[in-house]
GROMACS .gro file of C-alpha atoms in nm:
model
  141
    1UNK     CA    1   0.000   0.000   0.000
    2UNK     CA    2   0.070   0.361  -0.007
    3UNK     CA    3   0.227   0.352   0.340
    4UNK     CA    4   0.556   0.164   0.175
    5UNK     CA    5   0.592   0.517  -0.037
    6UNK     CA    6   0.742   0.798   0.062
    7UNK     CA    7   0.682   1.159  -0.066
    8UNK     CA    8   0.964   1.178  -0.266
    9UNK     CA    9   0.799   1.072  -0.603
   10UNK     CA   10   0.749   1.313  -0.824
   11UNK     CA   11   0.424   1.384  -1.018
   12UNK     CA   12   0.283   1.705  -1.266
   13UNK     CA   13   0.076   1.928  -1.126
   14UNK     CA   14  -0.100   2.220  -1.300
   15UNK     CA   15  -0.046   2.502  -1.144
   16UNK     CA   16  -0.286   2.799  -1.040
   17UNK     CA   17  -0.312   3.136  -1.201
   18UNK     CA   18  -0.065   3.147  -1.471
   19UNK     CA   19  -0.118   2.801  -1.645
   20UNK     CA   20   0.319   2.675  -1.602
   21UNK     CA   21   0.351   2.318  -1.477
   22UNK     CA   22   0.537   2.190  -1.150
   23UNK     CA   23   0.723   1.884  -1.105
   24UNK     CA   24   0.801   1.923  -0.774
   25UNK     CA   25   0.449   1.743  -0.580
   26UNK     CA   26   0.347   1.424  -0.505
   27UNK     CA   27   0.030   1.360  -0.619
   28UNK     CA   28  -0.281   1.146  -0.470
   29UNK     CA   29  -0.661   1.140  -0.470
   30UNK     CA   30  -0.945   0.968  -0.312
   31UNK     CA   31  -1.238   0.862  -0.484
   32UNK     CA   32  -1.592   0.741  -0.406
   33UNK     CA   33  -1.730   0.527  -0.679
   34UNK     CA   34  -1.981   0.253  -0.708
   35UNK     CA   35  -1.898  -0.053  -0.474
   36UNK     CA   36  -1.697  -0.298  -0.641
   37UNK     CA   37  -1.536  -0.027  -0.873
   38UNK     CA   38  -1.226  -0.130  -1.084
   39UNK     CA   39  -0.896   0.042  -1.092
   40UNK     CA   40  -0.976   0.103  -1.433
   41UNK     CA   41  -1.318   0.278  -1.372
   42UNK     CA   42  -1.086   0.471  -1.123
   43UNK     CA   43  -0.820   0.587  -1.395
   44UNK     CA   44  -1.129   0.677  -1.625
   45UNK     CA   45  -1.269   0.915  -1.350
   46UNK     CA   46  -0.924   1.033  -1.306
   47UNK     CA   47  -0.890   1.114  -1.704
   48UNK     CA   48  -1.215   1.276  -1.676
   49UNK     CA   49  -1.157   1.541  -1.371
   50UNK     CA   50  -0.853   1.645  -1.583
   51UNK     CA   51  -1.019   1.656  -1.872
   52UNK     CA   52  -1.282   1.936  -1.621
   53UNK     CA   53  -1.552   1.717  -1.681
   54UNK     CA   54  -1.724   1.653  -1.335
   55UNK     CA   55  -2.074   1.653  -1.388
   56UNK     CA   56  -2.374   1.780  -1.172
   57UNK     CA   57  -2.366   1.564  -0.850
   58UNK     CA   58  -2.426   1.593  -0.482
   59UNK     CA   59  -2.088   1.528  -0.258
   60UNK     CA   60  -2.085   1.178  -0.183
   61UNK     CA   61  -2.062   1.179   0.211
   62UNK     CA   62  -1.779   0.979   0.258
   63UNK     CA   63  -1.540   1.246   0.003
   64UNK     CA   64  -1.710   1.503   0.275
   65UNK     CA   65  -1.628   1.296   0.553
   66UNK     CA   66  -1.244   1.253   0.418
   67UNK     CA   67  -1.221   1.649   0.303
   68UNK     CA   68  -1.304   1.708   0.690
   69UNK     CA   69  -1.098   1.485   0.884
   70UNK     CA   70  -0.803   1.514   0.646
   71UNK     CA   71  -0.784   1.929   0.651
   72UNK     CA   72  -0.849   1.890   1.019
   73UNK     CA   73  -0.515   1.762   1.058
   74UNK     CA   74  -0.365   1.985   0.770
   75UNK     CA   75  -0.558   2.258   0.667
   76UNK     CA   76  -0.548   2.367   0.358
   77UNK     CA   77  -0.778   2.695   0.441
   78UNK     CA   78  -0.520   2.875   0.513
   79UNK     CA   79  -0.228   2.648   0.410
   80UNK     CA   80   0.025   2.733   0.674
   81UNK     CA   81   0.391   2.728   0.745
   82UNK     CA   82   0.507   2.319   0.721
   83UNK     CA   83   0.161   2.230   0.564
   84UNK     CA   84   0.212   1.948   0.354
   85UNK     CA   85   0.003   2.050   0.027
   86UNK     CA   86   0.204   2.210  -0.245
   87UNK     CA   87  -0.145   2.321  -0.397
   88UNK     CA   88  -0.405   2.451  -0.157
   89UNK     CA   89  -0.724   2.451  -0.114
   90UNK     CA   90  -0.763   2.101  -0.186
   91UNK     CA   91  -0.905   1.995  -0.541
   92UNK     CA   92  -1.259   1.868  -0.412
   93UNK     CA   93  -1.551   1.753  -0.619
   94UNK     CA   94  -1.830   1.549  -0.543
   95UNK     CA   95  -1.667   1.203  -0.590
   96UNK     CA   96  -1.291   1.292  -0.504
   97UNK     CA   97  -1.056   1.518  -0.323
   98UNK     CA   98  -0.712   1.543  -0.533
   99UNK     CA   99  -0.432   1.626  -0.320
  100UNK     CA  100  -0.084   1.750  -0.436
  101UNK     CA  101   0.190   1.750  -0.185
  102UNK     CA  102   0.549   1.861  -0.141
  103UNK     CA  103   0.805   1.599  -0.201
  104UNK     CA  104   0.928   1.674   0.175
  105UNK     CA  105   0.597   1.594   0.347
  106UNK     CA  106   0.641   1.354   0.651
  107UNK     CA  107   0.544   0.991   0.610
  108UNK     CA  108   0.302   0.985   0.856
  109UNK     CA  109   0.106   1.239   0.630
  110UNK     CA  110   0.076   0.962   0.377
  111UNK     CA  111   0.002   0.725   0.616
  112UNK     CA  112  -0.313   0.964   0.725
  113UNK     CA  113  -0.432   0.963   0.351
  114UNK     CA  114  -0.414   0.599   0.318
  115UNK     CA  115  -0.576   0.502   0.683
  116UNK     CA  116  -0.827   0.784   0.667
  117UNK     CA  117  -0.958   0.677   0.283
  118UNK     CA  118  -1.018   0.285   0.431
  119UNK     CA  119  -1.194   0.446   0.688
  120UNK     CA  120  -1.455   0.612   0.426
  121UNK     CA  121  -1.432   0.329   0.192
  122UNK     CA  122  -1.231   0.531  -0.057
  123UNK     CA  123  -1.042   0.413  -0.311
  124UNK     CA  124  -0.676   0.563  -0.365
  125UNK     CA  125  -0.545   0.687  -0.646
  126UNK     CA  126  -0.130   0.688  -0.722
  127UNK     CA  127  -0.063   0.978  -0.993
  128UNK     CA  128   0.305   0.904  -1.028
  129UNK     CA  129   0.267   0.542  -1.149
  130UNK     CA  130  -0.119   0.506  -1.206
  131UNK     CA  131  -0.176   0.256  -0.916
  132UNK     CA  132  -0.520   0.209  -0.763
  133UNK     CA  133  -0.546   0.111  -0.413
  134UNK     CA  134  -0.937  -0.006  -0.268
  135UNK     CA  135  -1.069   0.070   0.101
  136UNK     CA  136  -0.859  -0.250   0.325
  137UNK     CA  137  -1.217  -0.393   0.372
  138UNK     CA  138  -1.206  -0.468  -0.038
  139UNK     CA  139  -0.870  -0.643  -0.014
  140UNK     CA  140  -0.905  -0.978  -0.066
  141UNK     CA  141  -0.671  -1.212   0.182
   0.00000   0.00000   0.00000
């Protein structure tokens, strides 16, 4: 799982504001999709957020329930000194939260991502290699 990572990969992330690219983050997001969704229904959502299309939906409760808990521990509204996310706020929709993060975040902020998406039954998205990671409850033994 993600926790055998550490946030020195390196992943492109559009920027704000002036359109330039960085290759300096680390680059995850959570996603709530139907139960028993394949990593490959995962990689098509992913194509489609950066594609902008996100369609007209509610926020699924458990992307809600992540966005809180996660910025509760590092906000990203402000963003302060040591936070770990090269690009705040958060990128939130109603079926994900992306989350870009500097390449010198701690471990334990990854291991917060990974523990707090298996407790909403999210599934985890790697951007630098494409990997797809479901909620523990989905892993079979």
């Amino acid at each position: 799982m993600i926790g055998e990572l550490t946030c020195g990969g390196a992943g492109v992330t559009p920027r704000t504001g002036d359109g330039t690219l960085s290759a300096v983050s680390f680059d995850l997001s959570v996603w709530a999709l139907r139960p028993g969704a394949t990593p490959d229904e995962v990689r098509a959502a992913v194509r489609r957020c950066r594609e902008g299309w996100h369609g007209d939906q509610h926020p699924d409760p458990r992307v809600v329930a992540f966005y809180r808990a996660i910025t509760a521990s590092y906000p990203d509204r402000p963003a302060g000194p040591g936070t770990p996310w090269e690009v705040a706020p958060l990128h939130a929709a109603g079926d994900h939260v992306e989350m870009n993060l500097f390449p010198t975040c701690a471990d334990e902020v990854l291991l917060d991502i990974e523990r707090l998406a298996g407790e909403h039954d999210l599934m985890l998205f790697d951007a630098q290699d494409g990997s797809v990671y479901p909620p523990p409850a989905r892993v079979e033994p």
